[in-house]
């Protein structure tokens, strides 16, 4: 990079091809990271609405829990988008060491929402398990009938679709995260993978209820809530460690 001044010419700058290419790559990375995060945000919103409605209509605790998980993921996507953009701001007078810690601060906030969601879902699932105890202690036929709790077999297809969508989001986000060398995008990609695993748990719980073990559905909700709380706690510890060095 060079620039020159002259009595007879205007102030001029000359940029090397390498510098021009670096700026173009930075812009492309910024756009790619923002685009894949917005796609994930839209997908999570759609899945949250679809699974929540299906869980209520088909009386599936595991599906409602899975919908709440997708809803909490939208907050994660918002923070990912904000911190991804903020952390790439150049050094200035107010932040002489850069803006990298914004990612850790955002992670700490999102982890708190995840833990709270896990506790709430767990309490709801425990209430449903408690309501099924008289049924389980009565006749075997009543305890093993999916119809006794209103379970609809169509609920399972929403959880199956969620697995495919989240796995596709994982692959796409991981590809962009590695190309842009963004830790927050890579972390968000693994968050999508965890969502796929959560939906897999829901499939097992709903399938068990359909086959005649209705208590497996709220138990599946308990497993999902534990996964949420565990994920949130681990994210919080990682963020605290980074903030405090």
PDB file of C-alpha atoms in Angstrom:
ATOM      1  CA  UNK A   1       0.000   0.000   0.000  1.00  0.00           C
ATOM      2  CA  UNK A   2       1.316   3.441  -0.876  1.00  0.00           C
ATOM      3  CA  UNK A   3       0.074   7.002  -1.263  1.00  0.00           C
ATOM      4  CA  UNK A   4       1.567  10.183  -2.664  1.00  0.00           C
ATOM      5  CA  UNK A   5       1.123  13.929  -2.683  1.00  0.00           C
ATOM      6  CA  UNK A   6       2.002  16.370  -5.469  1.00  0.00           C
ATOM      7  CA  UNK A   7       1.750  20.104  -6.109  1.00  0.00           C
ATOM      8  CA  UNK A   8      -0.123  19.409  -9.345  1.00  0.00           C
ATOM      9  CA  UNK A   9      -2.208  16.315  -8.444  1.00  0.00           C
ATOM     10  CA  UNK A  10      -4.862  15.430  -5.951  1.00  0.00           C
ATOM     11  CA  UNK A  11      -4.124  13.290  -2.889  1.00  0.00           C
ATOM     12  CA  UNK A  12      -3.993   9.694  -4.200  1.00  0.00           C
ATOM     13  CA  UNK A  13      -3.760   6.164  -2.769  1.00  0.00           C
ATOM     14  CA  UNK A  14      -2.600   2.967  -4.403  1.00  0.00           C
ATOM     15  CA  UNK A  15      -3.729  -0.382  -2.986  1.00  0.00           C
ATOM     16  CA  UNK A  16      -1.885  -3.588  -3.714  1.00  0.00           C
ATOM     17  CA  UNK A  17      -3.838  -6.471  -5.292  1.00  0.00           C
ATOM     18  CA  UNK A  18      -3.303  -8.476  -2.089  1.00  0.00           C
ATOM     19  CA  UNK A  19      -4.899  -5.774   0.074  1.00  0.00           C
ATOM     20  CA  UNK A  20      -7.818  -5.402  -2.307  1.00  0.00           C
ATOM     21  CA  UNK A  21      -8.382  -9.166  -2.279  1.00  0.00           C
ATOM     22  CA  UNK A  22      -8.170  -9.278   1.527  1.00  0.00           C
ATOM     23  CA  UNK A  23     -10.862  -6.622   1.838  1.00  0.00           C
ATOM     24  CA  UNK A  24     -13.051  -8.461  -0.663  1.00  0.00           C
ATOM     25  CA  UNK A  25     -12.614 -11.720   1.289  1.00  0.00           C
ATOM     26  CA  UNK A  26     -13.476  -9.970   4.557  1.00  0.00           C
ATOM     27  CA  UNK A  27     -16.655  -8.556   3.057  1.00  0.00           C
ATOM     28  CA  UNK A  28     -17.620 -11.927   1.567  1.00  0.00           C
ATOM     29  CA  UNK A  29     -17.024 -13.687   4.912  1.00  0.00           C
ATOM     30  CA  UNK A  30     -19.127 -11.090   6.716  1.00  0.00           C
ATOM     31  CA  UNK A  31     -21.995 -11.559   4.278  1.00  0.00           C
ATOM     32  CA  UNK A  32     -21.760 -15.363   4.318  1.00  0.00           C
ATOM     33  CA  UNK A  33     -21.741 -15.537   8.120  1.00  0.00           C
ATOM     34  CA  UNK A  34     -24.693 -13.177   8.430  1.00  0.00           C
ATOM     35  CA  UNK A  35     -26.632 -14.999   5.706  1.00  0.00           C
ATOM     36  CA  UNK A  36     -26.299 -18.499   7.179  1.00  0.00           C
ATOM     37  CA  UNK A  37     -27.219 -17.206  10.646  1.00  0.00           C
ATOM     38  CA  UNK A  38     -30.345 -15.511   9.294  1.00  0.00           C
ATOM     39  CA  UNK A  39     -31.298 -18.735   7.496  1.00  0.00           C
ATOM     40  CA  UNK A  40     -30.903 -20.650  10.742  1.00  0.00           C
ATOM     41  CA  UNK A  41     -32.977 -18.055  12.574  1.00  0.00           C
ATOM     42  CA  UNK A  42     -35.826 -18.381  10.085  1.00  0.00           C
ATOM     43  CA  UNK A  43     -35.675 -22.172  10.211  1.00  0.00           C
ATOM     44  CA  UNK A  44     -35.767 -22.218  14.021  1.00  0.00           C
ATOM     45  CA  UNK A  45     -38.744 -19.874  14.056  1.00  0.00           C
ATOM     46  CA  UNK A  46     -40.642 -22.070  11.602  1.00  0.00           C
ATOM     47  CA  UNK A  47     -39.798 -25.269  13.487  1.00  0.00           C
ATOM     48  CA  UNK A  48     -40.739 -23.726  16.831  1.00  0.00           C
ATOM     49  CA  UNK A  49     -44.191 -22.717  15.594  1.00  0.00           C
ATOM     50  CA  UNK A  50     -44.818 -26.016  13.783  1.00  0.00           C
ATOM     51  CA  UNK A  51     -43.642 -28.300  16.595  1.00  0.00           C
ATOM     52  CA  UNK A  52     -45.349 -26.221  19.287  1.00  0.00           C
ATOM     53  CA  UNK A  53     -48.693 -26.318  17.509  1.00  0.00           C
ATOM     54  CA  UNK A  54     -48.312 -30.022  16.721  1.00  0.00           C
ATOM     55  CA  UNK A  55     -47.320 -30.805  20.305  1.00  0.00           C
ATOM     56  CA  UNK A  56     -50.454 -29.097  21.634  1.00  0.00           C
ATOM     57  CA  UNK A  57     -52.822 -30.577  19.048  1.00  0.00           C
ATOM     58  CA  UNK A  58     -51.344 -34.099  19.281  1.00  0.00           C
ATOM     59  CA  UNK A  59     -50.796 -33.949  23.087  1.00  0.00           C
ATOM     60  CA  UNK A  60     -47.045 -34.612  23.003  1.00  0.00           C
ATOM     61  CA  UNK A  61     -44.929 -33.272  25.891  1.00  0.00           C
ATOM     62  CA  UNK A  62     -41.697 -34.200  24.139  1.00  0.00           C
ATOM     63  CA  UNK A  63     -42.701 -32.257  21.022  1.00  0.00           C
ATOM     64  CA  UNK A  64     -43.671 -29.180  23.066  1.00  0.00           C
ATOM     65  CA  UNK A  65     -40.302 -29.400  24.818  1.00  0.00           C
ATOM     66  CA  UNK A  66     -38.559 -29.678  21.462  1.00  0.00           C
ATOM     67  CA  UNK A  67     -40.473 -26.608  20.230  1.00  0.00           C
ATOM     68  CA  UNK A  68     -39.314 -24.632  23.259  1.00  0.00           C
ATOM     69  CA  UNK A  69     -35.765 -25.694  22.452  1.00  0.00           C
ATOM     70  CA  UNK A  70     -36.118 -24.353  18.910  1.00  0.00           C
ATOM     71  CA  UNK A  71     -37.582 -21.117  20.283  1.00  0.00           C
ATOM     72  CA  UNK A  72     -34.617 -20.646  22.605  1.00  0.00           C
ATOM     73  CA  UNK A  73     -32.333 -21.240  19.625  1.00  0.00           C
ATOM     74  CA  UNK A  74     -33.693 -18.072  17.999  1.00  0.00           C
ATOM     75  CA  UNK A  75     -32.166 -16.082  20.856  1.00  0.00           C
ATOM     76  CA  UNK A  76     -28.908 -17.874  20.209  1.00  0.00           C
ATOM     77  CA  UNK A  77     -29.095 -16.984  16.527  1.00  0.00           C
ATOM     78  CA  UNK A  78     -29.747 -13.310  17.365  1.00  0.00           C
ATOM     79  CA  UNK A  79     -26.743 -13.185  19.676  1.00  0.00           C
ATOM     80  CA  UNK A  80     -24.620 -15.075  17.144  1.00  0.00           C
ATOM     81  CA  UNK A  81     -25.513 -12.596  14.422  1.00  0.00           C
ATOM     82  CA  UNK A  82     -24.822  -9.574  16.628  1.00  0.00           C
ATOM     83  CA  UNK A  83     -21.568 -10.834  18.110  1.00  0.00           C
ATOM     84  CA  UNK A  84     -20.301 -12.157  14.779  1.00  0.00           C
ATOM     85  CA  UNK A  85     -20.652  -8.665  13.313  1.00  0.00           C
ATOM     86  CA  UNK A  86     -19.520  -6.823  16.452  1.00  0.00           C
ATOM     87  CA  UNK A  87     -16.419  -8.938  17.063  1.00  0.00           C
ATOM     88  CA  UNK A  88     -15.113  -8.096  13.602  1.00  0.00           C
ATOM     89  CA  UNK A  89     -15.081  -4.367  14.172  1.00  0.00           C
ATOM     90  CA  UNK A  90     -11.586  -2.871  14.022  1.00  0.00           C
ATOM     91  CA  UNK A  91      -9.664  -1.660  17.049  1.00  0.00           C
ATOM     92  CA  UNK A  92     -10.616   1.843  18.140  1.00  0.00           C
ATOM     93  CA  UNK A  93     -10.051   4.234  21.046  1.00  0.00           C
ATOM     94  CA  UNK A  94     -12.767   2.679  23.223  1.00  0.00           C
ATOM     95  CA  UNK A  95     -11.663  -0.918  22.497  1.00  0.00           C
ATOM     96  CA  UNK A  96      -7.869  -0.904  22.018  1.00  0.00           C
ATOM     97  CA  UNK A  97      -7.789  -4.729  22.200  1.00  0.00           C
ATOM     98  CA  UNK A  98     -10.686  -5.244  19.789  1.00  0.00           C
ATOM     99  CA  UNK A  99     -14.230  -6.524  20.247  1.00  0.00           C
ATOM    100  CA  UNK A 100     -13.590 -10.258  20.598  1.00  0.00           C
ATOM    101  CA  UNK A 101     -15.048 -10.537  24.110  1.00  0.00           C
ATOM    102  CA  UNK A 102     -18.508  -9.646  22.814  1.00  0.00           C
ATOM    103  CA  UNK A 103     -18.893 -13.249  21.667  1.00  0.00           C
ATOM    104  CA  UNK A 104     -18.250 -14.578  25.179  1.00  0.00           C
ATOM    105  CA  UNK A 105     -20.640 -12.063  26.738  1.00  0.00           C
ATOM    106  CA  UNK A 106     -23.393 -13.007  24.294  1.00  0.00           C
ATOM    107  CA  UNK A 107     -22.815 -16.704  24.972  1.00  0.00           C
ATOM    108  CA  UNK A 108     -23.236 -16.088  28.696  1.00  0.00           C
ATOM    109  CA  UNK A 109     -26.615 -14.423  28.121  1.00  0.00           C
ATOM    110  CA  UNK A 110     -27.899 -17.178  25.832  1.00  0.00           C
ATOM    111  CA  UNK A 111     -26.765 -19.911  28.228  1.00  0.00           C
ATOM    112  CA  UNK A 112     -28.906 -18.338  30.950  1.00  0.00           C
ATOM    113  CA  UNK A 113     -31.975 -18.599  28.707  1.00  0.00           C
ATOM    114  CA  UNK A 114     -31.143 -22.224  27.943  1.00  0.00           C
ATOM    115  CA  UNK A 115     -30.867 -23.180  31.622  1.00  0.00           C
ATOM    116  CA  UNK A 116     -34.132 -21.391  32.455  1.00  0.00           C
ATOM    117  CA  UNK A 117     -35.901 -23.124  29.567  1.00  0.00           C
ATOM    118  CA  UNK A 118     -34.570 -26.505  30.695  1.00  0.00           C
ATOM    119  CA  UNK A 119     -35.836 -25.997  34.248  1.00  0.00           C
ATOM    120  CA  UNK A 120     -39.280 -24.895  33.056  1.00  0.00           C
ATOM    121  CA  UNK A 121     -39.664 -27.807  30.647  1.00  0.00           C
ATOM    122  CA  UNK A 122     -38.503 -30.249  33.318  1.00  0.00           C
ATOM    123  CA  UNK A 123     -41.089 -29.002  35.799  1.00  0.00           C
ATOM    124  CA  UNK A 124     -43.849 -29.367  33.199  1.00  0.00           C
ATOM    125  CA  UNK A 125     -42.739 -32.915  32.347  1.00  0.00           C
ATOM    126  CA  UNK A 126     -42.617 -33.869  36.039  1.00  0.00           C
ATOM    127  CA  UNK A 127     -46.197 -32.678  36.470  1.00  0.00           C
ATOM    128  CA  UNK A 128     -47.287 -34.916  33.600  1.00  0.00           C
ATOM    129  CA  UNK A 129     -45.403 -37.909  35.009  1.00  0.00           C
ATOM    130  CA  UNK A 130     -47.137 -37.323  38.338  1.00  0.00           C
ATOM    131  CA  UNK A 131     -50.530 -37.171  36.609  1.00  0.00           C
ATOM    132  CA  UNK A 132     -49.827 -40.557  34.970  1.00  0.00           C
ATOM    133  CA  UNK A 133     -48.912 -42.340  38.211  1.00  0.00           C
ATOM    134  CA  UNK A 134     -52.505 -43.401  39.026  1.00  0.00           C
ATOM    135  CA  UNK A 135     -52.819 -44.775  35.497  1.00  0.00           C
ATOM    136  CA  UNK A 136     -49.565 -46.719  35.810  1.00  0.00           C
ATOM    137  CA  UNK A 137     -50.678 -48.239  39.115  1.00  0.00           C
ATOM    138  CA  UNK A 138     -54.026 -49.353  37.696  1.00  0.00           C
ATOM    139  CA  UNK A 139     -54.720 -51.978  35.046  1.00  0.00           C
ATOM    140  CA  UNK A 140     -51.940 -52.801  32.564  1.00  0.00           C
ATOM    141  CA  UNK A 141     -54.249 -52.016  29.647  1.00  0.00           C
ATOM    142  CA  UNK A 142     -54.848 -48.485  30.883  1.00  0.00           C
ATOM    143  CA  UNK A 143     -51.180 -47.939  31.553  1.00  0.00           C
ATOM    144  CA  UNK A 144     -50.103 -49.053  28.101  1.00  0.00           C
ATOM    145  CA  UNK A 145     -52.678 -47.329  25.910  1.00  0.00           C
ATOM    146  CA  UNK A 146     -51.416 -44.350  23.949  1.00  0.00           C
ATOM    147  CA  UNK A 147     -55.024 -43.314  23.419  1.00  0.00           C
ATOM    148  CA  UNK A 148     -55.503 -42.872  27.191  1.00  0.00           C
ATOM    149  CA  UNK A 149     -53.418 -39.710  27.078  1.00  0.00           C
ATOM    150  CA  UNK A 150     -54.568 -38.616  23.665  1.00  0.00           C
ATOM    151  CA  UNK A 151     -51.309 -39.334  21.851  1.00  0.00           C
ATOM    152  CA  UNK A 152     -51.554 -38.925  18.086  1.00  0.00           C
ATOM    153  CA  UNK A 153     -49.094 -40.885  15.941  1.00  0.00           C
ATOM    154  CA  UNK A 154     -48.743 -37.936  13.531  1.00  0.00           C
ATOM    155  CA  UNK A 155     -46.670 -36.084  16.145  1.00  0.00           C
ATOM    156  CA  UNK A 156     -43.626 -38.183  15.340  1.00  0.00           C
ATOM    157  CA  UNK A 157     -43.306 -36.823  11.788  1.00  0.00           C
ATOM    158  CA  UNK A 158     -42.694 -33.298  13.057  1.00  0.00           C
ATOM    159  CA  UNK A 159     -39.791 -34.525  15.179  1.00  0.00           C
ATOM    160  CA  UNK A 160     -38.377 -36.529  12.251  1.00  0.00           C
ATOM    161  CA  UNK A 161     -38.523 -33.457   9.990  1.00  0.00           C
ATOM    162  CA  UNK A 162     -36.749 -31.424  12.679  1.00  0.00           C
ATOM    163  CA  UNK A 163     -33.841 -33.896  12.678  1.00  0.00           C
ATOM    164  CA  UNK A 164     -33.300 -33.456   8.945  1.00  0.00           C
ATOM    165  CA  UNK A 165     -33.571 -29.660   9.009  1.00  0.00           C
ATOM    166  CA  UNK A 166     -31.192 -29.249  11.953  1.00  0.00           C
ATOM    167  CA  UNK A 167     -28.629 -31.607  10.453  1.00  0.00           C
ATOM    168  CA  UNK A 168     -28.720 -29.608   7.198  1.00  0.00           C
ATOM    169  CA  UNK A 169     -28.226 -26.386   9.195  1.00  0.00           C
ATOM    170  CA  UNK A 170     -25.288 -27.986  11.013  1.00  0.00           C
ATOM    171  CA  UNK A 171     -23.539 -28.921   7.774  1.00  0.00           C
ATOM    172  CA  UNK A 172     -24.110 -25.507   6.145  1.00  0.00           C
ATOM    173  CA  UNK A 173     -23.152 -23.450   9.217  1.00  0.00           C
ATOM    174  CA  UNK A 174     -20.053 -25.538   9.920  1.00  0.00           C
ATOM    175  CA  UNK A 175     -18.893 -25.085   6.321  1.00  0.00           C
ATOM    176  CA  UNK A 176     -19.198 -21.290   6.562  1.00  0.00           C
ATOM    177  CA  UNK A 177     -17.690 -21.210  10.063  1.00  0.00           C
ATOM    178  CA  UNK A 178     -14.573 -23.087   8.964  1.00  0.00           C
ATOM    179  CA  UNK A 179     -14.198 -21.009   5.814  1.00  0.00           C
ATOM    180  CA  UNK A 180     -14.496 -17.723   7.709  1.00  0.00           C
ATOM    181  CA  UNK A 181     -12.518 -19.037  10.719  1.00  0.00           C
ATOM    182  CA  UNK A 182     -15.325 -17.961  13.042  1.00  0.00           C
ATOM    183  CA  UNK A 183     -15.533 -19.697  16.429  1.00  0.00           C
ATOM    184  CA  UNK A 184     -19.033 -18.366  17.115  1.00  0.00           C
ATOM    185  CA  UNK A 185     -20.353 -19.794  13.834  1.00  0.00           C
ATOM    186  CA  UNK A 186     -18.739 -23.156  14.556  1.00  0.00           C
ATOM    187  CA  UNK A 187     -20.318 -23.119  18.021  1.00  0.00           C
ATOM    188  CA  UNK A 188     -23.700 -22.270  16.518  1.00  0.00           C
ATOM    189  CA  UNK A 189     -23.266 -25.143  14.066  1.00  0.00           C
ATOM    190  CA  UNK A 190     -22.787 -27.587  16.941  1.00  0.00           C
ATOM    191  CA  UNK A 191     -25.866 -26.051  18.535  1.00  0.00           C
ATOM    192  CA  UNK A 192     -27.820 -27.097  15.436  1.00  0.00           C
ATOM    193  CA  UNK A 193     -26.383 -30.618  15.796  1.00  0.00           C
ATOM    194  CA  UNK A 194     -27.502 -30.729  19.434  1.00  0.00           C
ATOM    195  CA  UNK A 195     -30.988 -29.750  18.268  1.00  0.00           C
ATOM    196  CA  UNK A 196     -30.991 -32.709  15.895  1.00  0.00           C
ATOM    197  CA  UNK A 197     -30.076 -35.008  18.788  1.00  0.00           C
ATOM    198  CA  UNK A 198     -32.816 -33.461  20.932  1.00  0.00           C
ATOM    199  CA  UNK A 199     -35.350 -34.150  18.196  1.00  0.00           C
ATOM    200  CA  UNK A 200     -34.026 -37.714  18.010  1.00  0.00           C
ATOM    201  CA  UNK A 201     -34.845 -38.108  21.712  1.00  0.00           C
ATOM    202  CA  UNK A 202     -38.324 -36.763  20.977  1.00  0.00           C
ATOM    203  CA  UNK A 203     -38.788 -39.338  18.209  1.00  0.00           C
ATOM    204  CA  UNK A 204     -37.926 -42.114  20.655  1.00  0.00           C
ATOM    205  CA  UNK A 205     -40.262 -40.728  23.317  1.00  0.00           C
ATOM    206  CA  UNK A 206     -43.206 -40.255  20.947  1.00  0.00           C
ATOM    207  CA  UNK A 207     -42.581 -43.635  19.345  1.00  0.00           C
ATOM    208  CA  UNK A 208     -42.619 -45.286  22.753  1.00  0.00           C
ATOM    209  CA  UNK A 209     -45.918 -43.618  23.597  1.00  0.00           C
ATOM    210  CA  UNK A 210     -47.430 -44.732  20.278  1.00  0.00           C
ATOM    211  CA  UNK A 211     -46.351 -48.340  20.932  1.00  0.00           C
ATOM    212  CA  UNK A 212     -48.205 -48.366  24.240  1.00  0.00           C
ATOM    213  CA  UNK A 213     -45.927 -46.742  26.814  1.00  0.00           C
ATOM    214  CA  UNK A 214     -47.380 -43.220  27.320  1.00  0.00           C
ATOM    215  CA  UNK A 215     -45.108 -42.425  30.248  1.00  0.00           C
ATOM    216  CA  UNK A 216     -42.150 -42.388  27.835  1.00  0.00           C
ATOM    217  CA  UNK A 217     -43.409 -39.116  26.329  1.00  0.00           C
ATOM    218  CA  UNK A 218     -43.084 -36.944  29.476  1.00  0.00           C
ATOM    219  CA  UNK A 219     -39.918 -38.858  30.363  1.00  0.00           C
ATOM    220  CA  UNK A 220     -38.607 -37.797  26.961  1.00  0.00           C
ATOM    221  CA  UNK A 221     -39.486 -34.218  27.918  1.00  0.00           C
ATOM    222  CA  UNK A 222     -37.383 -34.660  31.058  1.00  0.00           C
ATOM    223  CA  UNK A 223     -34.431 -35.893  28.989  1.00  0.00           C
ATOM    224  CA  UNK A 224     -34.754 -32.903  26.644  1.00  0.00           C
ATOM    225  CA  UNK A 225     -34.892 -30.502  29.599  1.00  0.00           C
ATOM    226  CA  UNK A 226     -31.760 -32.059  31.089  1.00  0.00           C
ATOM    227  CA  UNK A 227     -29.958 -31.703  27.748  1.00  0.00           C
ATOM    228  CA  UNK A 228     -30.965 -28.039  27.610  1.00  0.00           C
ATOM    229  CA  UNK A 229     -29.785 -27.307  31.138  1.00  0.00           C
ATOM    230  CA  UNK A 230     -26.510 -29.197  30.611  1.00  0.00           C
ATOM    231  CA  UNK A 231     -25.819 -27.380  27.332  1.00  0.00           C
ATOM    232  CA  UNK A 232     -26.571 -24.018  28.910  1.00  0.00           C
ATOM    233  CA  UNK A 233     -24.368 -24.719  31.930  1.00  0.00           C
ATOM    234  CA  UNK A 234     -21.405 -25.780  29.796  1.00  0.00           C
ATOM    235  CA  UNK A 235     -21.782 -22.723  27.560  1.00  0.00           C
ATOM    236  CA  UNK A 236     -21.923 -20.465  30.629  1.00  0.00           C
ATOM    237  CA  UNK A 237     -18.724 -21.931  32.077  1.00  0.00           C
ATOM    238  CA  UNK A 238     -16.869 -21.559  28.769  1.00  0.00           C
ATOM    239  CA  UNK A 239     -17.983 -17.940  28.510  1.00  0.00           C
ATOM    240  CA  UNK A 240     -16.997 -17.153  32.107  1.00  0.00           C
ATOM    241  CA  UNK A 241     -13.576 -18.726  31.589  1.00  0.00           C
ATOM    242  CA  UNK A 242     -12.988 -16.640  28.475  1.00  0.00           C
ATOM    243  CA  UNK A 243     -14.170 -13.382  30.042  1.00  0.00           C
ATOM    244  CA  UNK A 244     -12.037 -13.898  33.163  1.00  0.00           C
ATOM    245  CA  UNK A 245      -9.030 -15.346  31.288  1.00  0.00           C
TER     246      UNK A 245
END
